[in-house]
Tab-separated table of C-alpha atoms in Angstrom:
chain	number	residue	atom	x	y	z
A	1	UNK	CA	45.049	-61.525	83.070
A	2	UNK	CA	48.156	-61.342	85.298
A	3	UNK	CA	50.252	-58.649	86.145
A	4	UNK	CA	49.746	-55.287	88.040
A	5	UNK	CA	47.197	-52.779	86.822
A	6	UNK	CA	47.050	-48.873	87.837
A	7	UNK	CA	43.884	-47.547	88.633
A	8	UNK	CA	44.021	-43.301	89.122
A	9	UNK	CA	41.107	-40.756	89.939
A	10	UNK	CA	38.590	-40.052	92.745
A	11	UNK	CA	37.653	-37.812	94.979
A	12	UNK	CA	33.983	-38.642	95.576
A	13	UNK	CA	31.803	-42.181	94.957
A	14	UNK	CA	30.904	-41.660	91.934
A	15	UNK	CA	34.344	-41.977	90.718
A	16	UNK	CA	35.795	-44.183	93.252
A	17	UNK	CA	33.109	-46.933	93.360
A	18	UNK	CA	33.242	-47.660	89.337
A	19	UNK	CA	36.870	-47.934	90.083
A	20	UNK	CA	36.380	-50.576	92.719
A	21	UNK	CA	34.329	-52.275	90.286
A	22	UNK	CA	36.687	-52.417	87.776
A	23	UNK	CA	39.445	-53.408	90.333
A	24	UNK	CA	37.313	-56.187	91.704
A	25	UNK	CA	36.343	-57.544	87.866
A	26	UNK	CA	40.253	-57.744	87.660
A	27	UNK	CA	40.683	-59.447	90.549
A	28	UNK	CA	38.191	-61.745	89.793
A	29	UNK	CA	39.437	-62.839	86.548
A	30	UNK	CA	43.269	-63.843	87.942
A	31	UNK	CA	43.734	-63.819	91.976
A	32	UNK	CA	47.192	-63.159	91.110
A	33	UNK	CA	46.647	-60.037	89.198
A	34	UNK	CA	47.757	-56.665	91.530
A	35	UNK	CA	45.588	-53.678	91.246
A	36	UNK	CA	46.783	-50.396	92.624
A	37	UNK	CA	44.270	-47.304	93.354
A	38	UNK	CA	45.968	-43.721	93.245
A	39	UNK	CA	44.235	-40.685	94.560
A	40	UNK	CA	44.303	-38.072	97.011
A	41	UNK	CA	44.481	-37.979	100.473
A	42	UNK	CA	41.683	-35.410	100.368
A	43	UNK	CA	38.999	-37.074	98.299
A	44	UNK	CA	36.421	-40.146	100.080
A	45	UNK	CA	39.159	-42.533	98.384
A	46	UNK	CA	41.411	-42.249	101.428
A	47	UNK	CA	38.420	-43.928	103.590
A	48	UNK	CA	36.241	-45.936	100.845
A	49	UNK	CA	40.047	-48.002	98.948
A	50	UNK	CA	41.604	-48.773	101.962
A	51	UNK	CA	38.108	-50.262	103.805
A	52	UNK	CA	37.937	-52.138	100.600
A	53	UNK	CA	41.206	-54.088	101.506
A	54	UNK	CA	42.921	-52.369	98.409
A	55	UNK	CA	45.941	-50.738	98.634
A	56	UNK	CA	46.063	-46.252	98.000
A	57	UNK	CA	48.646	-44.267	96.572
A	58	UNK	CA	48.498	-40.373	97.069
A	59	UNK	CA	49.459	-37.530	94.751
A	60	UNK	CA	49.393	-34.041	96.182
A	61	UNK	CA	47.013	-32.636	93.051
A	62	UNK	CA	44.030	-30.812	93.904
A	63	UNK	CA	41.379	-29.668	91.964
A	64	UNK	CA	41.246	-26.719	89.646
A	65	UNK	CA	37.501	-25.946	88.727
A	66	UNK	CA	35.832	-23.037	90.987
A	67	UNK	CA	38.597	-22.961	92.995
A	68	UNK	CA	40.374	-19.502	94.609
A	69	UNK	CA	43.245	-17.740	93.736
A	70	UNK	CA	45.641	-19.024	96.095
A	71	UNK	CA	44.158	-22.166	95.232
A	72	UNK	CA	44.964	-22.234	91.877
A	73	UNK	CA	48.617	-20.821	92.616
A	74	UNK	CA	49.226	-23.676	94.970
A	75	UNK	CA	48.884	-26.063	91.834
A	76	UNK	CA	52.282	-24.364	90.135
A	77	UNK	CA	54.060	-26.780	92.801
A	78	UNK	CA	51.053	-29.783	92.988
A	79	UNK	CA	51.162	-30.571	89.310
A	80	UNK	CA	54.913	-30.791	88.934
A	81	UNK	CA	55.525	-32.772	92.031
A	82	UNK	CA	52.277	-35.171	90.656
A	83	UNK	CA	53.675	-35.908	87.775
A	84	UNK	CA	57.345	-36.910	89.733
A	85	UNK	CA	55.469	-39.107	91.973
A	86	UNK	CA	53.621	-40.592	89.366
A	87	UNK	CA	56.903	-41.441	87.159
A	88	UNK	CA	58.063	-43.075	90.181
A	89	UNK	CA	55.164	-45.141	91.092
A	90	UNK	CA	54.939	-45.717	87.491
A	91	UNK	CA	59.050	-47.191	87.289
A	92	UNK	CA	58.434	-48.739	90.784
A	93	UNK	CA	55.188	-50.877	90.079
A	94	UNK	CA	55.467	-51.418	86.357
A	95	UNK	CA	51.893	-51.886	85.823
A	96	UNK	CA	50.934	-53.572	82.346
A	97	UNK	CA	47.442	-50.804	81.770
A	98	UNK	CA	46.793	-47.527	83.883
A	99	UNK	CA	42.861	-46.385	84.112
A	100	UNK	CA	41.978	-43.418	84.939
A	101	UNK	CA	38.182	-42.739	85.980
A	102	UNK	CA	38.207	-39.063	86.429
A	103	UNK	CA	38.782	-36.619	89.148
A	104	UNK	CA	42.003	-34.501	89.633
A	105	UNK	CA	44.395	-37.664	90.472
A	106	UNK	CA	43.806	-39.507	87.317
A	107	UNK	CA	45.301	-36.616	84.742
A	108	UNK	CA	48.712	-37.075	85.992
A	109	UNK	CA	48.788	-40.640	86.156
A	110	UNK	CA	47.545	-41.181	82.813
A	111	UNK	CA	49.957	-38.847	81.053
A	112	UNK	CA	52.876	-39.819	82.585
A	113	UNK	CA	51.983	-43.469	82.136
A	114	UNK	CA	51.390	-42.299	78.055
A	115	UNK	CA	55.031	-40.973	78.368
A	116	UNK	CA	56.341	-44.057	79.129
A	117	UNK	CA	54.139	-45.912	76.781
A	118	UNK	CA	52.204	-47.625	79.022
A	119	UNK	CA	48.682	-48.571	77.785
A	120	UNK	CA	46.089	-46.244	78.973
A	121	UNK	CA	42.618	-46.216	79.412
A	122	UNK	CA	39.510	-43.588	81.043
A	123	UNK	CA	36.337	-44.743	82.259
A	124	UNK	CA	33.654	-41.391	81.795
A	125	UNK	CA	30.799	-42.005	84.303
A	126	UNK	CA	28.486	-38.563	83.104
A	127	UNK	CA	26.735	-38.115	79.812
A	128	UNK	CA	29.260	-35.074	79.257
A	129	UNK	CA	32.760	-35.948	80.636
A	130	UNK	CA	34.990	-34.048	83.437
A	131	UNK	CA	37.781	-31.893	82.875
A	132	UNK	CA	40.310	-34.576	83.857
A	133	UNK	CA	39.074	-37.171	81.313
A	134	UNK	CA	38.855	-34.582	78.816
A	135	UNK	CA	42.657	-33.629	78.970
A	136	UNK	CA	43.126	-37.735	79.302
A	137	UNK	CA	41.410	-38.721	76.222
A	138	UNK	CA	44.374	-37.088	74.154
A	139	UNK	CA	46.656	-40.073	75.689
A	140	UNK	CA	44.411	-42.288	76.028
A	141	UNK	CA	44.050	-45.477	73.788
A	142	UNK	CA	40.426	-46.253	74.650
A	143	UNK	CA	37.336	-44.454	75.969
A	144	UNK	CA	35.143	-46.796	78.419
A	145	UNK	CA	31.656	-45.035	78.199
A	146	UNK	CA	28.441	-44.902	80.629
A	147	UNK	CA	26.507	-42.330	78.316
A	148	UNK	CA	27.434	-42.750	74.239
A	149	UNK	CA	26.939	-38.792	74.295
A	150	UNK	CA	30.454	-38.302	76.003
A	151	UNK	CA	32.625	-39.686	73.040
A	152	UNK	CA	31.679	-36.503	71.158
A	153	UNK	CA	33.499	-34.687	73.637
A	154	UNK	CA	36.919	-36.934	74.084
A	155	UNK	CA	39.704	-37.380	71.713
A	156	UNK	CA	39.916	-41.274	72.126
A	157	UNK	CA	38.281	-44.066	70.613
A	158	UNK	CA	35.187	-44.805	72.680
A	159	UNK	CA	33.276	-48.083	73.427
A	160	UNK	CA	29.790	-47.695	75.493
A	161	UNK	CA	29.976	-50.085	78.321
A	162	UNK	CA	28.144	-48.707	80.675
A	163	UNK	CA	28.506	-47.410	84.552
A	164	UNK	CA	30.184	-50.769	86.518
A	165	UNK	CA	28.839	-51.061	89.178
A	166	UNK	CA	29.996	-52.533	92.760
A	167	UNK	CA	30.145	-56.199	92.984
A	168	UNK	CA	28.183	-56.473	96.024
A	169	UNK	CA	25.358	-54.259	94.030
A	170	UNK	CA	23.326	-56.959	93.206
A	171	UNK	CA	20.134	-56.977	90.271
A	172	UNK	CA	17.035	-56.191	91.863
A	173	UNK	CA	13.987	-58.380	92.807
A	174	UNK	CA	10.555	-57.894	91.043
A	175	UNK	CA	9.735	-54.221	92.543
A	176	UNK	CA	6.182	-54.048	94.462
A	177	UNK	CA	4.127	-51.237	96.042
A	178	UNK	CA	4.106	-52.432	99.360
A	179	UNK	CA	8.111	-52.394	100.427
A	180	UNK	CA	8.036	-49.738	103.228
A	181	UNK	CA	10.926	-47.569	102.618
A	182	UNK	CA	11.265	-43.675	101.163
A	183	UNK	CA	14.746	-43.299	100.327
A	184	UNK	CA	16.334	-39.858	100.239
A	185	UNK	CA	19.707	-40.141	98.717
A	186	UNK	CA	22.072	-37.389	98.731
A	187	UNK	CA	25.207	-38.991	96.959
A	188	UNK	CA	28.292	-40.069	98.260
A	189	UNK	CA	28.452	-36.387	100.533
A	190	UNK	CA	25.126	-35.729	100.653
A	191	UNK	CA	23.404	-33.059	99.128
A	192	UNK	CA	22.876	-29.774	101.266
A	193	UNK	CA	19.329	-28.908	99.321
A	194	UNK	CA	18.039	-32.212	99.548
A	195	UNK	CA	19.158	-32.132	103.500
A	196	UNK	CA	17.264	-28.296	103.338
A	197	UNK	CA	14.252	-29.022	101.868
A	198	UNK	CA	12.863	-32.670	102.121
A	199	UNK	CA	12.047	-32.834	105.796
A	200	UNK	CA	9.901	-29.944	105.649
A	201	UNK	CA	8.868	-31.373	102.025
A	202	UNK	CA	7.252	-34.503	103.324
A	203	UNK	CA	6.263	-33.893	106.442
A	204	UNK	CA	3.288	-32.133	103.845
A	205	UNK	CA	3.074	-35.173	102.347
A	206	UNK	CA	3.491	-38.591	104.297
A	207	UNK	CA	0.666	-39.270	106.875
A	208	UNK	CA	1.016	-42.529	109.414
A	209	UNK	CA	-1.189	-44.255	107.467
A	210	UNK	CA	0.996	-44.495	104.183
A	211	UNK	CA	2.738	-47.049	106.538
A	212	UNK	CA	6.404	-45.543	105.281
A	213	UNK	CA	9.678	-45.263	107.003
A	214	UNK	CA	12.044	-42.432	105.349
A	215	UNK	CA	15.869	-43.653	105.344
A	216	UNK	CA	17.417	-40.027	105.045
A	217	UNK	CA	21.306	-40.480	103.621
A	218	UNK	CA	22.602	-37.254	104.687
A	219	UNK	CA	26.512	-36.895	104.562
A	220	UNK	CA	28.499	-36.931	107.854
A	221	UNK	CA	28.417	-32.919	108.034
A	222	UNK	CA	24.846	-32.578	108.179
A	223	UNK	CA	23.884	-35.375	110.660
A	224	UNK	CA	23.169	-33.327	113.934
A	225	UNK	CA	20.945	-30.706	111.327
A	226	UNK	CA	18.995	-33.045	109.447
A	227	UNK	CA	18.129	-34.856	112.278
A	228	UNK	CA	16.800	-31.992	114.189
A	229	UNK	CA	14.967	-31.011	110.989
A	230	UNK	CA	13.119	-34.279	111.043
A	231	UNK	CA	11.934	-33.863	115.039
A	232	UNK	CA	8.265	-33.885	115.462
A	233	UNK	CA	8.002	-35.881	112.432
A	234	UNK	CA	4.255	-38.509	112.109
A	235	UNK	CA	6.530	-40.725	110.366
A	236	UNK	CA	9.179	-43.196	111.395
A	237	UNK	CA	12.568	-41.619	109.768
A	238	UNK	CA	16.473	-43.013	110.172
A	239	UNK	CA	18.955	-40.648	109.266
A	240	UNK	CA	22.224	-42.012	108.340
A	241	UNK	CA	25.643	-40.047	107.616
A	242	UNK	CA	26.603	-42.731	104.228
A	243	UNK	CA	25.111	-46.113	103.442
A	244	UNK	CA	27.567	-48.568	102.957
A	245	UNK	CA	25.313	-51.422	101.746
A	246	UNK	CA	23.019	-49.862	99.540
A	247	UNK	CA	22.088	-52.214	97.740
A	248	UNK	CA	20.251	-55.036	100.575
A	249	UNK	CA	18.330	-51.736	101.598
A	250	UNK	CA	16.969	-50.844	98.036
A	251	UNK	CA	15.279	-54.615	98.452
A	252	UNK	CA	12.941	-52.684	100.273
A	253	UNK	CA	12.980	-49.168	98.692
A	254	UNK	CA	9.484	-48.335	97.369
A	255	UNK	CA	10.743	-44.510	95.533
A	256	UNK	CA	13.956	-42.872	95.927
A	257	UNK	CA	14.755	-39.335	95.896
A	258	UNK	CA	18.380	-38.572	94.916
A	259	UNK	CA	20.649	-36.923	92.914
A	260	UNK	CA	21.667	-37.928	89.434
A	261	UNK	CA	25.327	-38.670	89.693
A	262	UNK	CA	26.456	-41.437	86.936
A	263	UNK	CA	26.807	-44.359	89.468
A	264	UNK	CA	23.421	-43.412	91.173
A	265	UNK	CA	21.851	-43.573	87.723
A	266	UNK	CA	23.684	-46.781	86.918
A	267	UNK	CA	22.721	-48.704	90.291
A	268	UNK	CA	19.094	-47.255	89.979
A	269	UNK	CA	19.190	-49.263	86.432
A	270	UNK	CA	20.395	-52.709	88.371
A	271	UNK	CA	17.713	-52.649	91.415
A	272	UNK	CA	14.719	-50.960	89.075
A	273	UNK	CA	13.493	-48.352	91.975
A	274	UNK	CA	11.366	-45.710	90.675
A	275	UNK	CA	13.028	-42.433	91.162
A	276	UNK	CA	12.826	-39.098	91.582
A	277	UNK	CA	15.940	-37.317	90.387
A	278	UNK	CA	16.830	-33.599	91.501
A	279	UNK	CA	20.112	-32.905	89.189
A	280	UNK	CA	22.878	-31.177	91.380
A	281	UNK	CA	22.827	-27.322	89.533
A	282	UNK	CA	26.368	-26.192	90.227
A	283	UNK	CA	27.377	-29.588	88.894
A	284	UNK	CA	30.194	-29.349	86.182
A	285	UNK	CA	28.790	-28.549	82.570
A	286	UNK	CA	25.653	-29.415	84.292
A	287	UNK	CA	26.394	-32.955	84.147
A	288	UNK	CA	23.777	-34.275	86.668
A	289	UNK	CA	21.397	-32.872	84.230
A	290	UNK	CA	22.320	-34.855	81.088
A	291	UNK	CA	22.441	-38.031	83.429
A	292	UNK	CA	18.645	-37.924	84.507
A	293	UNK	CA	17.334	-36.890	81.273
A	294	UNK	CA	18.368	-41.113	80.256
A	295	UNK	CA	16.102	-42.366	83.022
A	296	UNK	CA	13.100	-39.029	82.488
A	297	UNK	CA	13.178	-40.044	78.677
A	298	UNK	CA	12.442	-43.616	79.527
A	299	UNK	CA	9.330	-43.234	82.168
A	300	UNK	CA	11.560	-44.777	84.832
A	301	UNK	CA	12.221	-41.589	86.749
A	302	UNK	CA	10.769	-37.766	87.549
A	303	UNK	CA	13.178	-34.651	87.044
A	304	UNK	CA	12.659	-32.098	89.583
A	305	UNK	CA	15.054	-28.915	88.702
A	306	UNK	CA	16.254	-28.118	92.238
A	307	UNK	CA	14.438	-24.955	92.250
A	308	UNK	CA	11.203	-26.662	91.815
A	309	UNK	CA	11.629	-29.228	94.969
A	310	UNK	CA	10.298	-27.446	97.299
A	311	UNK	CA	6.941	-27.013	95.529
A	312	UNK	CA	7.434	-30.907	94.094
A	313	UNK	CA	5.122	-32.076	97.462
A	314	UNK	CA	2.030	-32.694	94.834
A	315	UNK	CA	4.393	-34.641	92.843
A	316	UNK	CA	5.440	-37.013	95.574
A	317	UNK	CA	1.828	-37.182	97.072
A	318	UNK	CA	0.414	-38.104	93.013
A	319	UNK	CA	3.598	-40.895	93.345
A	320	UNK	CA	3.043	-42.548	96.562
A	321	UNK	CA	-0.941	-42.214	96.204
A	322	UNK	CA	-0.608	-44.359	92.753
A	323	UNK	CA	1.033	-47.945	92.743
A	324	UNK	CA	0.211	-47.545	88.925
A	325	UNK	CA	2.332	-45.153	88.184
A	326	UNK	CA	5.018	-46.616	90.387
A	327	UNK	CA	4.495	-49.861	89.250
A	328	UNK	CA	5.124	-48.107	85.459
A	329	UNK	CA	8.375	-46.092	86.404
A	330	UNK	CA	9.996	-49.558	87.678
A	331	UNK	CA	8.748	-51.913	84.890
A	332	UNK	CA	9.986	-48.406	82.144
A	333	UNK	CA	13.773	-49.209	83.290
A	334	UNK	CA	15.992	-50.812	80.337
A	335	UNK	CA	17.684	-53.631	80.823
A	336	UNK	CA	21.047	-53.166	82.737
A	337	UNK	CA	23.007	-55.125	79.806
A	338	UNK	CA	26.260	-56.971	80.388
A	339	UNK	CA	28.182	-56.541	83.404
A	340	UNK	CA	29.898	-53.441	82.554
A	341	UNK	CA	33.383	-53.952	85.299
A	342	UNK	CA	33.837	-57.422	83.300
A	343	UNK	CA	33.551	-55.580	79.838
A	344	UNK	CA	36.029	-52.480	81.026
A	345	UNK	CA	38.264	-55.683	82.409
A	346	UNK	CA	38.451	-57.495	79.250
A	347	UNK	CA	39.163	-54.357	77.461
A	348	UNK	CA	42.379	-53.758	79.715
A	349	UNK	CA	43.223	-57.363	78.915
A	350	UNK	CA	43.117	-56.295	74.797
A	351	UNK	CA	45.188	-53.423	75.710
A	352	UNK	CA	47.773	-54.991	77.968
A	353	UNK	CA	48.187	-57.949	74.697
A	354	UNK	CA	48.550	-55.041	72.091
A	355	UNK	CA	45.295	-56.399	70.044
A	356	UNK	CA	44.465	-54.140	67.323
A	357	UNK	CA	42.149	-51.387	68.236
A	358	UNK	CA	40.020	-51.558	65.391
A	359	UNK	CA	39.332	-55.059	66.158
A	360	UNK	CA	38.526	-54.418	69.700
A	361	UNK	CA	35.608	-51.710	68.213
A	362	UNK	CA	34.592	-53.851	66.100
A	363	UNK	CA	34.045	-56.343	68.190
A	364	UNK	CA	32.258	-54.844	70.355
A	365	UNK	CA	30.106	-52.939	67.461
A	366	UNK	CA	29.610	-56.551	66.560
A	367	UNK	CA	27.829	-57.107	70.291
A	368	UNK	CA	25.903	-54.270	70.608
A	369	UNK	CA	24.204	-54.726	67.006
């Protein structure tokens, strides 16, 4: 599987870490492939590629969604100059597939790369997609899906493959009720309500004889707040700005209380953690929302609205008092199926070799039954 690949889109984790994954899943199947990551030099991919020891190109696009006037004006010169930068990273590199995994960098990208008639491919992380994969799917050859729901809304050929997930994100362990850790997880840039409300939230709820210590993933902005908010506190608490190794700390993670983006919801499937998921509202098409109803359908996770949280404290108390019900949320998780970065992987493999599409479906149909 040689050759250079193009991997566009961003902005926050839950778009840049299934890109890793599918860069690294590359990687792994030919050391002498090439994988370049475009985004922004706004979004966490200007921090999060580079640390990875991958190399980041930038386009000037910004976002459009919710965005002001004068933002939106700005775009009448980003778009334009996007799509010239991508033609010439596109003519420079040569790459033999482009991906695009959502967020504001990847539209460009892909549709220039279309242009050219370069294979194309999206990887949709939410239950219903983002704008950027939306407008993608017209080029694209190939849907790569973490919800089946989504295909109804793209204009591609879709295969479910699931959320990939960072290698280092390793299956989980049997879970049991005595690991001593209360995860609050606010996503990639933590979650303001979640930093608002939980502090005072379970200092009603956790008493030194539970014998927990909260880990409090806050975002880098709300530090100095949160940890104020947690002063006083009868229970040991470490508040951290991002967790970079997530997935040695959930060895010990007895609940979780996050948010429901895709790649939370797909690394919550690997590690088995009973969960508590509070859907971000203002998410787009209420995304969050369609994500945690997967994981509340199956017993292996509470939905909280966020307007509910900050009476949830009998909730959490009922949880924590019952290694039961735990116990039952952990073992209600379905299996996390193949390794869904080595299934996207092969799939840019069929692309880059021109294999028929309908055999590549049916192929897969063929697995899945």
């Amino acid at each position: 599987m040689s050759g250079c690949y193009m991997i566009a889109g961003g902005g926050t984790g839950g778009h840049i870490f299934p890109a890793i994954a599918i860069g690294e899943a590359l990687l792994a199947a030919n050391a002498a492939t090439r994988v370049l990551f475009v985004g922004t030099a706004y979004g966490m991919e200007k921090d999060l590629i580079p640390k990875q020891g991958h190399t980041l190109l930038t386009l000037p696009v910004r976002g459009l969604l919710g965005k002001s006037l004068a933002h939106k004006a700005a775009l009448l010169w980003r778009v334009p100059a996007s799509l010239l930068l991508s033609l010439f990273y596109l003519l420079r590199f040569r790459p033999k597939v482009v991906i695009g995994v959502g967020g504001y960098a990847s539209a460009p990208l892909l549709w220039t790369a279309a242009l050219l008639r370069i294979p194309t491919m999206i990887q949709e992380q939410n239950a219903f997609p983002g704008l950027a994969n939306r407008i993608s799917s017209r080029v694209a050859k190939l849907a790569c899906l973490g919800f089946g729901e989504a295909g109804t809304r793209l204009r591609c050929p879709s295969i479910v493959t699931g959320n990939p997930v960072r290698k280092d994100f390793k299956q989980g362990g049997t879970w049991s009720a005595d690991r001593p850790i209360l995860l609050v997880l606010g996503g990639s840039q933590g979650a303001a309500a979640l930093n608002r409300i939980l502090p005072e939230l379970l200092a009603g709820v956790l008493t030194p004889d539970m014998n927990l210590r909260v880990v409090h993933q806050c975002g880098k902005a709300h530090e100095a707040s949160v940890r104020a908010a947690y002063e006083g506190a009868a229970f040991q608490v470490e508040v951290v700005s991002f967790i970079e190794d997530l997935s040695k700390l959930m060895d010990d993670v007895r609940l979780v209380v996050c948010r429901s983006g895709a790649s939370t919801i797909a690394e919550l499937k690997l590690v088995g953690v009973p969960a508590v998921l509070v859907p971000f509202p203002r998410a787009t098409h209420d995304h969050q929302t369609f994500n945690a109803k997967s994981l509340a359908a199956c017993g292996a996770a509470r939905l909280i609205p966020e307007t509910e949280l900050p009476q949830a404290g009998p909730i959490l108390a009922e949880l924590l008092a019952s290694s039961e019900s735990l116990a039952n949320m952990a073992a209600a998780y379905p299996s996390p199926g193949p390794d869904s970065a080595r299934v996207c992987a092969q799939l840019v493999h069929d692309l880059q070799h021109k294999r028929p599409l309908n055999d590549i479906l049916k192929e897969h149909a063929a697995h899945v039954s």
